[in-house]
Coordinates of N, CA and C in Angstrom, one line a residue:
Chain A
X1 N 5.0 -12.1 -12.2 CA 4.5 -10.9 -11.5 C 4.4 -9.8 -12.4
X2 N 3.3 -8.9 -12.3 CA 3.6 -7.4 -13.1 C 4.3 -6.8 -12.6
X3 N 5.1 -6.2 -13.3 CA 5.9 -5.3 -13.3 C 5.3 -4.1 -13.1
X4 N 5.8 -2.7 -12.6 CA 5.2 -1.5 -12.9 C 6.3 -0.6 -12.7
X5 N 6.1 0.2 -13.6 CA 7.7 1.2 -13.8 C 7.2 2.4 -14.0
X6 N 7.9 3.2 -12.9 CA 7.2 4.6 -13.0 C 8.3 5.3 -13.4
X7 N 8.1 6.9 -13.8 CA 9.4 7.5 -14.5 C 8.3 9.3 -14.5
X8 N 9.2 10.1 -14.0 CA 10.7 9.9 -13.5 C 10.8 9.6 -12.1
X9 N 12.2 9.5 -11.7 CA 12.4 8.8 -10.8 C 11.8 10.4 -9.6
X10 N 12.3 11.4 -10.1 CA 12.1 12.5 -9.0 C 11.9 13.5 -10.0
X11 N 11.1 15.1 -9.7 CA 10.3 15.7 -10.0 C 10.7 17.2 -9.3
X12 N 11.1 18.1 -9.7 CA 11.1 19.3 -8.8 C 10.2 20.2 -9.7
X13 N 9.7 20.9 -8.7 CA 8.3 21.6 -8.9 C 7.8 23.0 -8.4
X14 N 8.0 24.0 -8.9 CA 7.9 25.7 -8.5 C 6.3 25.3 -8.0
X15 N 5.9 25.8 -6.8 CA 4.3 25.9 -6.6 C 3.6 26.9 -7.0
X16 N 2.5 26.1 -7.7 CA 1.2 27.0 -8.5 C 1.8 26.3 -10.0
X17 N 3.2 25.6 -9.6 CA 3.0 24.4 -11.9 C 2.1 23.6 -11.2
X18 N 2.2 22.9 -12.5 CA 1.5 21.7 -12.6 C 2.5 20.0 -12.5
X19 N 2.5 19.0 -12.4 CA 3.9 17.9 -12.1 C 2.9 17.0 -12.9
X20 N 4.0 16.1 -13.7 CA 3.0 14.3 -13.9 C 3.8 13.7 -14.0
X21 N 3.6 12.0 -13.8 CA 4.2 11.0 -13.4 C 3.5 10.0 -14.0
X22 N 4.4 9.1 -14.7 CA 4.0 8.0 -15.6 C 4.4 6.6 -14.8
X23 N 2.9 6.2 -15.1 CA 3.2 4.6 -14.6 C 3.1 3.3 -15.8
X24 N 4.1 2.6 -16.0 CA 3.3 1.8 -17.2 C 3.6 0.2 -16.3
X25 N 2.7 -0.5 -16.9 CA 2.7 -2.0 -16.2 C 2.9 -2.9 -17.2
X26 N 3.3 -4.0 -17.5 CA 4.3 -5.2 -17.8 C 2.9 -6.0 -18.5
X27 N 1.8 -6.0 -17.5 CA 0.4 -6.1 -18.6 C -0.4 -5.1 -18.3
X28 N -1.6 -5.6 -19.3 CA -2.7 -4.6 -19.4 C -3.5 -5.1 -17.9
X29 N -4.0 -3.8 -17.0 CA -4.5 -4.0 -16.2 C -5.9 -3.8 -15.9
X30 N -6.4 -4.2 -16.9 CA -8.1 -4.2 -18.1 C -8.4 -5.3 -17.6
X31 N -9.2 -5.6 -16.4 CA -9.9 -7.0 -16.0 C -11.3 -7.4 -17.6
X32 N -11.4 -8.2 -17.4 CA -12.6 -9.0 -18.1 C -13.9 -8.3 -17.6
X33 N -14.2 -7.7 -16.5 CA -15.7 -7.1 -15.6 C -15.0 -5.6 -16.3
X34 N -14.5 -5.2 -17.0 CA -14.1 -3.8 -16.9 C -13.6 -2.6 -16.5
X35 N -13.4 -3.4 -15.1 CA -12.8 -2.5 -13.9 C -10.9 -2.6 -14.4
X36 N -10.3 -1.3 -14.4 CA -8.6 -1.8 -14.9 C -7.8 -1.1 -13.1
X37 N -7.2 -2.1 -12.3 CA -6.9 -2.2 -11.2 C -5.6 -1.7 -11.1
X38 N -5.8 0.3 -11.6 CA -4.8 1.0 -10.9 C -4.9 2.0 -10.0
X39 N -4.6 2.1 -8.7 CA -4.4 3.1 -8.2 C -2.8 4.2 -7.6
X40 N -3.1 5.3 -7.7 CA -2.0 5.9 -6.8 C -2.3 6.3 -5.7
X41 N -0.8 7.1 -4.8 CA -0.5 6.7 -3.3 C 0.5 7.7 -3.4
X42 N 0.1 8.3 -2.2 CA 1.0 9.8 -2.0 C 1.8 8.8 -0.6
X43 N 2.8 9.0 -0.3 CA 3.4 8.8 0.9 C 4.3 9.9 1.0
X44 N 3.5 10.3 1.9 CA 4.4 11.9 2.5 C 5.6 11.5 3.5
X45 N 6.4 12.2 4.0 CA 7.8 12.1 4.7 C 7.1 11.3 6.3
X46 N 7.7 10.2 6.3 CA 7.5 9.5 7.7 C 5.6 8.8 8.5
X47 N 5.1 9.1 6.9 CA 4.0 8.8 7.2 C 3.2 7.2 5.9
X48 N 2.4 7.1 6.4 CA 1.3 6.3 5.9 C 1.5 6.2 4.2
X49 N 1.2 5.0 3.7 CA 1.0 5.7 2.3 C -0.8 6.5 2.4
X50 N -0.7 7.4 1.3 CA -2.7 7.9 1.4 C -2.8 7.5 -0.4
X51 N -4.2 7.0 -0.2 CA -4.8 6.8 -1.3 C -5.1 7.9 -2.2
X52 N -4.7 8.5 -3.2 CA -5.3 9.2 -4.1 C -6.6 9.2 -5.0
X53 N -5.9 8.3 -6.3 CA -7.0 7.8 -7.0 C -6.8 6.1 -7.4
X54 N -8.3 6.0 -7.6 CA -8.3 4.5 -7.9 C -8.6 4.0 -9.2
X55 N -8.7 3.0 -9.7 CA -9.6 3.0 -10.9 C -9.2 4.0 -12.5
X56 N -8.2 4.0 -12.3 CA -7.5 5.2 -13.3 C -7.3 6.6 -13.2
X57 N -8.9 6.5 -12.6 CA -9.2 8.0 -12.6 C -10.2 8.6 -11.4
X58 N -10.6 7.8 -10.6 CA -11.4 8.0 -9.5 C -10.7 8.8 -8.6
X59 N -11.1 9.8 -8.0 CA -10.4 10.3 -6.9 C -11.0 9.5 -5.3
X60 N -10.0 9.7 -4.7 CA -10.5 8.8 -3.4 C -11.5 10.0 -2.5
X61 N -11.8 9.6 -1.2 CA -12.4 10.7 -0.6 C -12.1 11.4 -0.1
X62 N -12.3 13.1 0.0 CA -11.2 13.9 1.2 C -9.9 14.2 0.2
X63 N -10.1 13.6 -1.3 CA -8.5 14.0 -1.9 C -9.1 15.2 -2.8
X64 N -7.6 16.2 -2.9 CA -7.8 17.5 -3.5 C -8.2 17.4 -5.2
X65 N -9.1 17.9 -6.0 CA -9.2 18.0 -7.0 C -7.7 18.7 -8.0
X66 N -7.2 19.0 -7.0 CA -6.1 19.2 -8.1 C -5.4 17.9 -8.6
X67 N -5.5 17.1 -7.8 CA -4.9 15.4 -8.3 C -6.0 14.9 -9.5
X68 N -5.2 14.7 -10.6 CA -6.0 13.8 -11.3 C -5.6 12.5 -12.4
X69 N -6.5 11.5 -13.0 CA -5.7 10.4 -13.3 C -5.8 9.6 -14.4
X70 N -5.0 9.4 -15.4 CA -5.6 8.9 -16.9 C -4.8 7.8 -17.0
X71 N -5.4 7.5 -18.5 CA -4.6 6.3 -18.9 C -5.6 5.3 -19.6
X72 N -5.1 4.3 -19.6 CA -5.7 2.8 -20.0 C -4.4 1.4 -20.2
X73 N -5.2 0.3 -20.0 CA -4.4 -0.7 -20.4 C -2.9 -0.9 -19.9
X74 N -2.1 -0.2 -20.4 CA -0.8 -0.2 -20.0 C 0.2 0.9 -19.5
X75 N -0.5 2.0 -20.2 CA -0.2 3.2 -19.6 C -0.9 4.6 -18.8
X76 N -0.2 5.0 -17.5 CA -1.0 5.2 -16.6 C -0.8 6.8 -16.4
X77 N -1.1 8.0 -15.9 CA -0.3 9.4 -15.7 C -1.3 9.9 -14.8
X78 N -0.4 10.1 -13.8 CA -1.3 11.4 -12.5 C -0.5 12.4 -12.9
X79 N -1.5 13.9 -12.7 CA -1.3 15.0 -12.9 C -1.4 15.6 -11.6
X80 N -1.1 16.7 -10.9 CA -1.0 17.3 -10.2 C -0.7 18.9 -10.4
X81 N -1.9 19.5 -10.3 CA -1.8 20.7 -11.0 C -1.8 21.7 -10.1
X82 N -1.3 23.4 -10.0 CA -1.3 24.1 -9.0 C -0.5 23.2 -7.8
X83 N 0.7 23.0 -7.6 CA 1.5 21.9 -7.0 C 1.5 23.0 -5.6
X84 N 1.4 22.5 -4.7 CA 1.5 23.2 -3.7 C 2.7 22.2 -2.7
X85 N 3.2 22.8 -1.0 CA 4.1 22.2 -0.5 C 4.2 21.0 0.1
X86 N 2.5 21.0 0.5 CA 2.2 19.9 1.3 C 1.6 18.6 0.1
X87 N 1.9 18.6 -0.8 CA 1.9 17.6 -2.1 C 3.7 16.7 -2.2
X88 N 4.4 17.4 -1.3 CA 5.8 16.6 -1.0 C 5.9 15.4 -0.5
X89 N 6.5 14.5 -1.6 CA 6.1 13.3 -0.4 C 7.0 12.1 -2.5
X90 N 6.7 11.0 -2.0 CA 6.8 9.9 -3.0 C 5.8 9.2 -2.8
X91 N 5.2 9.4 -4.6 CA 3.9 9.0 -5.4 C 4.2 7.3 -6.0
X92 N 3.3 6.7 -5.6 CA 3.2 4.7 -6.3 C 2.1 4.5 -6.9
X93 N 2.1 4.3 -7.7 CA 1.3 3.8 -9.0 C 1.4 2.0 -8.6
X94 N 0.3 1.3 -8.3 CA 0.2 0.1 -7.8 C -1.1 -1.0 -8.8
X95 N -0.8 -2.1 -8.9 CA -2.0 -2.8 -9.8 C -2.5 -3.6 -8.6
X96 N -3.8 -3.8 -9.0 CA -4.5 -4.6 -8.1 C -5.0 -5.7 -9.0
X97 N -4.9 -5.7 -9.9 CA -5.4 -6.9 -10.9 C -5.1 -8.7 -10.4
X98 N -3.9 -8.5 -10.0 CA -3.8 -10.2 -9.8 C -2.7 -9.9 -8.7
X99 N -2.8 -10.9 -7.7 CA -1.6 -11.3 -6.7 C -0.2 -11.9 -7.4
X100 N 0.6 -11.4 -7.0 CA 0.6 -10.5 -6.0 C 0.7 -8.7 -6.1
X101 N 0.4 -7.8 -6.1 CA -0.1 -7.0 -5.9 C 1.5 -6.2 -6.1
X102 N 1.4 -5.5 -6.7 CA 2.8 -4.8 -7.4 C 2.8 -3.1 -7.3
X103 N 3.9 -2.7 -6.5 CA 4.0 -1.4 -6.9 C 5.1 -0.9 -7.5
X104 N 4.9 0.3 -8.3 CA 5.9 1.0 -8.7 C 7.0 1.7 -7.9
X105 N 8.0 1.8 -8.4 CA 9.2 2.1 -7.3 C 9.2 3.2 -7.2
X106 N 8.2 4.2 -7.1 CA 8.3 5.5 -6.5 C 8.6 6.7 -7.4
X107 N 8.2 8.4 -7.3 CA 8.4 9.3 -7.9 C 8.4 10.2 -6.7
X108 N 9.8 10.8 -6.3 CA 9.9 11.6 -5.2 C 9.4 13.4 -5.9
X109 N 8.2 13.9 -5.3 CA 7.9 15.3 -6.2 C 8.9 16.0 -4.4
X110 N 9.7 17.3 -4.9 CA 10.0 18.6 -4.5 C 9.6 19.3 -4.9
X111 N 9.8 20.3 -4.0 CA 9.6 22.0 -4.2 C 11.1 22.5 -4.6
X112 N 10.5 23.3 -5.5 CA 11.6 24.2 -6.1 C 11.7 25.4 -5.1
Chain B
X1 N -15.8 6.9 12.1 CA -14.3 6.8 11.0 C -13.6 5.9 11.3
X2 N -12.9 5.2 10.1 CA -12.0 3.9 10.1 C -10.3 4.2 10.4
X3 N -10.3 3.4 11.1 CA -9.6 4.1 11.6 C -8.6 2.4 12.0
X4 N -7.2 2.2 12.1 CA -6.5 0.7 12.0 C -5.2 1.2 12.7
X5 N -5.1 0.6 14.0 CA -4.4 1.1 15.1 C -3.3 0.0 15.5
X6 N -2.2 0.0 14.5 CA -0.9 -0.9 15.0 C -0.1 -0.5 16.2
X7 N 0.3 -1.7 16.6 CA 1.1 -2.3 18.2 C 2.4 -1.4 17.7
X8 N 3.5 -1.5 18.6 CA 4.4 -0.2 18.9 C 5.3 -1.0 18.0
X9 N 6.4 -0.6 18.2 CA 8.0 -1.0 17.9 C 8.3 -2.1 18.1
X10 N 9.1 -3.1 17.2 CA 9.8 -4.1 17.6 C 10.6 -4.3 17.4
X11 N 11.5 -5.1 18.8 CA 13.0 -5.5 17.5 C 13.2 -7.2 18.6
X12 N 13.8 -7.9 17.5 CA 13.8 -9.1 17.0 C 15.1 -9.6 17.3
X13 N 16.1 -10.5 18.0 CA 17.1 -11.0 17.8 C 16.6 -12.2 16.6
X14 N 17.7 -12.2 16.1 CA 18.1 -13.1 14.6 C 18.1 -14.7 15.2
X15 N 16.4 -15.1 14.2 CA 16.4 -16.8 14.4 C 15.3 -16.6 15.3
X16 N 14.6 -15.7 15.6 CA 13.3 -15.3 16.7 C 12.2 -14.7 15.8
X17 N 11.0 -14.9 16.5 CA 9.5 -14.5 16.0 C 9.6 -13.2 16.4
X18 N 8.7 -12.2 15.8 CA 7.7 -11.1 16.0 C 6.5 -11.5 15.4
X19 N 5.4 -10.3 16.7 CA 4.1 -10.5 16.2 C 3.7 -9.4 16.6
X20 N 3.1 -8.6 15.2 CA 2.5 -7.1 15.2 C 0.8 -7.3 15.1
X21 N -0.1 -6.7 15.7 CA -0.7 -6.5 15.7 C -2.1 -4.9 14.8
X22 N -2.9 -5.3 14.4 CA -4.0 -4.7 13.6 C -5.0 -4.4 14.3
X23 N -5.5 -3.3 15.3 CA -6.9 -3.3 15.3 C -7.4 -2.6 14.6
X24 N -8.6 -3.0 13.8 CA -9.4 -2.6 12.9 C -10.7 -1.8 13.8
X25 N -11.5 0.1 13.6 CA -12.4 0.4 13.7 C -13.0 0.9 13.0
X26 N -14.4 1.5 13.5 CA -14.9 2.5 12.4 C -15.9 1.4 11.7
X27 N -15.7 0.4 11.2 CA -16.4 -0.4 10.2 C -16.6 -1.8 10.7
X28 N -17.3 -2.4 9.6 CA -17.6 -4.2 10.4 C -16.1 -5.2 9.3
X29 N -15.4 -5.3 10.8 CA -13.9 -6.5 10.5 C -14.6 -7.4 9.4
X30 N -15.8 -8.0 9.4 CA -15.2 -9.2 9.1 C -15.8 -8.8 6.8
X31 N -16.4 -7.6 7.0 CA -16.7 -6.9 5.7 C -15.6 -6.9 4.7
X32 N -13.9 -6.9 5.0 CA -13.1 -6.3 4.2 C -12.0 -7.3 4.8
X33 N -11.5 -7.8 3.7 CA -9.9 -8.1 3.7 C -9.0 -7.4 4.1
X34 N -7.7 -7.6 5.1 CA -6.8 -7.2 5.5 C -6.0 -7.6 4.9
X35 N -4.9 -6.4 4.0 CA -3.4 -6.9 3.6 C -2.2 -6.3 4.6
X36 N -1.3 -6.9 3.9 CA -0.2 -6.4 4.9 C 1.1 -5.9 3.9
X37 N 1.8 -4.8 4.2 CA 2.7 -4.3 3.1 C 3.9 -3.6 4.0
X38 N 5.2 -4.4 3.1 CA 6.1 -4.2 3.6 C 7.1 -2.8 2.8
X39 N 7.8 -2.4 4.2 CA 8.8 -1.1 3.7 C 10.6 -0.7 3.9
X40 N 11.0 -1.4 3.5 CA 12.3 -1.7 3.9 C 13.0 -0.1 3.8
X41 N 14.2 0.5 5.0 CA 14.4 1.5 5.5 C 15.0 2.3 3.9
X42 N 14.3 3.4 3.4 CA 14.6 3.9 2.6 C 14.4 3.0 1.5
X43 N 13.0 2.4 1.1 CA 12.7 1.4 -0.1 C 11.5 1.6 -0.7
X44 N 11.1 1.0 -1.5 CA 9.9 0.9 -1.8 C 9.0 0.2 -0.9
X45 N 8.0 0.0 -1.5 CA 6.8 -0.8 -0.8 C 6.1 -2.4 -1.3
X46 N 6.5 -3.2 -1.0 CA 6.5 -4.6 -1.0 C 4.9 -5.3 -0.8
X47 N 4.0 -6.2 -1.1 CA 3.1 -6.5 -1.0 C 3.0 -7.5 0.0
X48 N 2.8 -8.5 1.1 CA 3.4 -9.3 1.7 C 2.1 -10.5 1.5
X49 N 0.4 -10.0 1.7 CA -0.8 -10.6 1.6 C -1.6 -10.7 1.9
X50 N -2.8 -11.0 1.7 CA -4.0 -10.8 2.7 C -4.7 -11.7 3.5
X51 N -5.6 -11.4 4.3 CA -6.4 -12.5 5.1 C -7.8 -11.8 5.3
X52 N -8.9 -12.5 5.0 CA -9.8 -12.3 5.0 C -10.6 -12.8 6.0
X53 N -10.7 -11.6 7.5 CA -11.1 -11.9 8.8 C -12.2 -12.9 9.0
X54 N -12.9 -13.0 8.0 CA -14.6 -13.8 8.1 C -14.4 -15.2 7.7
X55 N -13.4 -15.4 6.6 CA -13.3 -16.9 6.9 C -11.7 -17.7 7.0
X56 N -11.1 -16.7 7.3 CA -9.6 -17.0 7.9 C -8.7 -17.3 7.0
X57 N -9.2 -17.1 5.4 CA -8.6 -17.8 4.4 C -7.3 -16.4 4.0
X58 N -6.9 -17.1 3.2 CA -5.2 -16.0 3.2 C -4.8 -16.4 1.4
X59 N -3.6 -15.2 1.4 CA -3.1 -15.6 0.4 C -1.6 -14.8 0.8
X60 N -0.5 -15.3 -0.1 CA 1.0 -14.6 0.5 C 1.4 -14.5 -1.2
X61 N 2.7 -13.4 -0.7 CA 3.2 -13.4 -2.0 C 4.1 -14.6 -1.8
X62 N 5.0 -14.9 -3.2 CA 5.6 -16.3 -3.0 C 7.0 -15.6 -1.8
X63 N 7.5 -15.0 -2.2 CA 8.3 -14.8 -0.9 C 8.1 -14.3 0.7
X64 N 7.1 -14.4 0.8 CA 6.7 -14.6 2.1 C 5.8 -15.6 2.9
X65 N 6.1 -16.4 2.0 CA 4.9 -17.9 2.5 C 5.5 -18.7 3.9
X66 N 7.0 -18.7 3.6 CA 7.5 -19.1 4.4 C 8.1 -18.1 5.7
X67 N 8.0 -16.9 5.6 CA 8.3 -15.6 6.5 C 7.0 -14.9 7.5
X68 N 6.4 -15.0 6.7 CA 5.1 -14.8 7.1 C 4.0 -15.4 7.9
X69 N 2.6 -15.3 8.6 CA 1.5 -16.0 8.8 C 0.7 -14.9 9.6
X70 N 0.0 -14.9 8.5 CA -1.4 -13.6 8.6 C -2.6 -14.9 9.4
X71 N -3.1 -13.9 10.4 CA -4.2 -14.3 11.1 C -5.1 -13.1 11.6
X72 N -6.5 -13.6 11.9 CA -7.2 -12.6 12.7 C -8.1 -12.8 13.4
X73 N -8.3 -11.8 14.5 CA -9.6 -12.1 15.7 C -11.0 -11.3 15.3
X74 N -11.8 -12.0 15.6 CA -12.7 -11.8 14.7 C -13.7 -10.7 16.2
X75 N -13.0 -11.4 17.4 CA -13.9 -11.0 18.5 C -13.2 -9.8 19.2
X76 N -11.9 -9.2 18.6 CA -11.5 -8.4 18.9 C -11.3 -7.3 17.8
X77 N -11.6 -7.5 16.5 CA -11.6 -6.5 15.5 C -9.7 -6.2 15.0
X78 N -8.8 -7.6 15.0 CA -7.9 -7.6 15.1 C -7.2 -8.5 14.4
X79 N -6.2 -7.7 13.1 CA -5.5 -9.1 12.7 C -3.9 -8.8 12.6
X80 N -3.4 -9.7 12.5 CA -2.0 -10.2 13.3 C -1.3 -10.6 12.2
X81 N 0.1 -10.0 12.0 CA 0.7 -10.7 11.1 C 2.2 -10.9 12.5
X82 N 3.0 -12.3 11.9 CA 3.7 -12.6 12.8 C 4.9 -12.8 12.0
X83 N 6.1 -12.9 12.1 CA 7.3 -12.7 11.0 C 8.5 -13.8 11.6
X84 N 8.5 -15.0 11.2 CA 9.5 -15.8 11.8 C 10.6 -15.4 11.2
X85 N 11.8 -16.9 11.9 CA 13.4 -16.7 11.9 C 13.4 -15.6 11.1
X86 N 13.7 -14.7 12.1 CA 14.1 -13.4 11.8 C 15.9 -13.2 11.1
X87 N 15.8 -12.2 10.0 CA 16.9 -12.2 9.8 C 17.5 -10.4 9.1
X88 N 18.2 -9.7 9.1 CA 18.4 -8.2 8.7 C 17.8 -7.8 7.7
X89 N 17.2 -9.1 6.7 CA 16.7 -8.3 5.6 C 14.8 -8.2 6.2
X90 N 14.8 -8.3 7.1 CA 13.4 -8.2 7.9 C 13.3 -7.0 8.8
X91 N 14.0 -6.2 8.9 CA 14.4 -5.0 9.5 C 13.4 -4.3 8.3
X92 N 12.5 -3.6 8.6 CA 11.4 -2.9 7.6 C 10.5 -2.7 9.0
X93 N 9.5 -1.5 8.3 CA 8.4 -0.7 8.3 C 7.0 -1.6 7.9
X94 N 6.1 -2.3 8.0 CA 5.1 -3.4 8.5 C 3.7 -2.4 8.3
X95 N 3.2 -2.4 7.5 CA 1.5 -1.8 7.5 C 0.5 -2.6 7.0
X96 N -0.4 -2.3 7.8 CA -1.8 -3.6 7.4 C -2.7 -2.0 6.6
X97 N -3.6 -3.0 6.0 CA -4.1 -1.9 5.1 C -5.5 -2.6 4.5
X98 N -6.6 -1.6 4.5 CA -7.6 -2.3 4.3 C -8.4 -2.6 2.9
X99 N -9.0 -3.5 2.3 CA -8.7 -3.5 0.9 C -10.5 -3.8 0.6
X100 N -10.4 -2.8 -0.6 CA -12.0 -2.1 -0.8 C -12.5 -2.7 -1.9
X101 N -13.1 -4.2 -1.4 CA -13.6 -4.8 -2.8 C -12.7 -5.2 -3.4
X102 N -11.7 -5.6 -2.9 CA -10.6 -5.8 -4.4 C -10.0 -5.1 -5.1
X103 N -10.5 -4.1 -5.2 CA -10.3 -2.6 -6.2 C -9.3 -2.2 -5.4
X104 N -8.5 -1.8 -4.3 CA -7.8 -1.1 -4.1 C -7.6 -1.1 -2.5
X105 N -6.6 -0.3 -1.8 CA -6.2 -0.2 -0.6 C -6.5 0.8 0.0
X106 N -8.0 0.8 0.8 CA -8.4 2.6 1.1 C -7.9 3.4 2.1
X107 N -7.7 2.5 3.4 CA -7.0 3.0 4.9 C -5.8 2.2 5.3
X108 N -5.0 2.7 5.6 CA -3.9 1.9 6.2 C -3.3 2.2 7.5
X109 N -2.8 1.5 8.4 CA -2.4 1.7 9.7 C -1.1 2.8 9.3
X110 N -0.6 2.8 10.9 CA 0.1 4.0 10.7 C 1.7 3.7 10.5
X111 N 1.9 2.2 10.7 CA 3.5 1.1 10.5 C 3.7 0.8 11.9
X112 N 4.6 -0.4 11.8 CA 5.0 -1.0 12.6 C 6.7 -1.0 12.3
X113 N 7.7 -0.4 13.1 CA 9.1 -0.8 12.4 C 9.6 -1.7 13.6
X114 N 10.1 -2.9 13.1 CA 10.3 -3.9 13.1 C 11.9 -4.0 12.9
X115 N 13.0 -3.8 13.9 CA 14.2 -4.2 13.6 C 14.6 -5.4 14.4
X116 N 15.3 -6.0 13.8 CA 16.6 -7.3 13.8 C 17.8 -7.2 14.1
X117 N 17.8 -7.6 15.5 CA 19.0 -6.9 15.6 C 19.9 -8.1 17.0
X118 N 21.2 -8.1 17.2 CA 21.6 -9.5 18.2 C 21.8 -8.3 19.8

């Protein structure tokens, strides 16, 4: 299975910084068609996970442009800039490359 | 809007079935694979597998082949995961979630918690 290891484990964050969160995976998640099968996932307090971005860097729909997402191959980083309150919650960095489907064990962001 | 509307609460005496339920709207069921992802109380998030409403075909992680059995109604816009001999490490949070081309997981229901309990 891939592995995916995100770091740091938790994040505290004055609103109006900026926060990032590193995801790296066990392989490269660089398909052969070109498409590399990472997305992140906000899961706010007692809710749903929500899609952020996909594809490294795609934002999903309805998500704020302050979320944004780089990387390649092995190593992954969402940024989150102007950090506001309702951004509270624990962020997963997940591969979709091959079954079974692997997520990273979470980055809890707070408010300072 | 899409929209994936899980069955209530459950709880389970130990060595017994549950069966949570998915209705899928908003969109055509049998278009997109349904996965299912598990959340143990204060844990991460677990991958469990999918089933693909249109031709019934599935896939599980290896630890859930035997815990698990994804199914779906094609006439109700509805798929079903069911969780046998139940046992405390099955006490989790249960979300089906709809999966976009393979690329990724776009909507997800809202959970199912699921406790085990005598």
């Amino acid at each position: 299975d891939i592995m995916m290891t995100q770091s740091p484990l938790s994040v505290a964050v004055t609103p109006g910084e900026s926060a990032s969160i590193s995801c790296r995976s066990s392989k490269s998640l660089l398909h052969s068609n070109g498409i590399t099968y990472l997305s992140w996932y906000l899961q706010r307090p007692e809710k749903s996970p929500q899609l952020l971005i996909y594809q490294i860097s795609n934002l999903a729909s309805g998500v704020s442009d302050r979320f944004s997402g780089s990387g390649s191959g092995t190593d992954f980083t969402l940024k989150i800039s102007k950090v506001e309150t309702e951004d509270v919650g624990i962020y997963y960095c997940v591969q979709f490359l091959e079954v079974p489907f692997t997520f990273g064990s979470g980055t809890k962001l707070e408010i300072k | 809007e899409v929209q994936l509307q899980q069955s209530g609460p459950e709880v389970g005496r130990p060595g017994s079935s549950v069966k949570i339920s998915c209705k899928a709207s908003g969109y055509t069921f049998t278009d997109y694979v349904m996965n299912w992802v598990k959340q143990s109380p204060g844990q991460g998030l677990e991958w469990i597998g999918w089933i693909d409403p249109e031709y019934g075909s599935t896939d599980y992680a290896e630890k859930f082949k035997k815990k698990a059995t994804l199914t779906a109604d094609t006439s109700s816009n509805t798929a079903y995961i069911q969780l046998s001999s139940l046992t405390s490490e099955d006490t989790a949070t249960y979300f089906c979630a709809r999966d976009t081309m393979g690329i990724t997981l776009d909507y997800w229901g809202q959970g199912v918690m699921v406790t085990v309990s005598s």
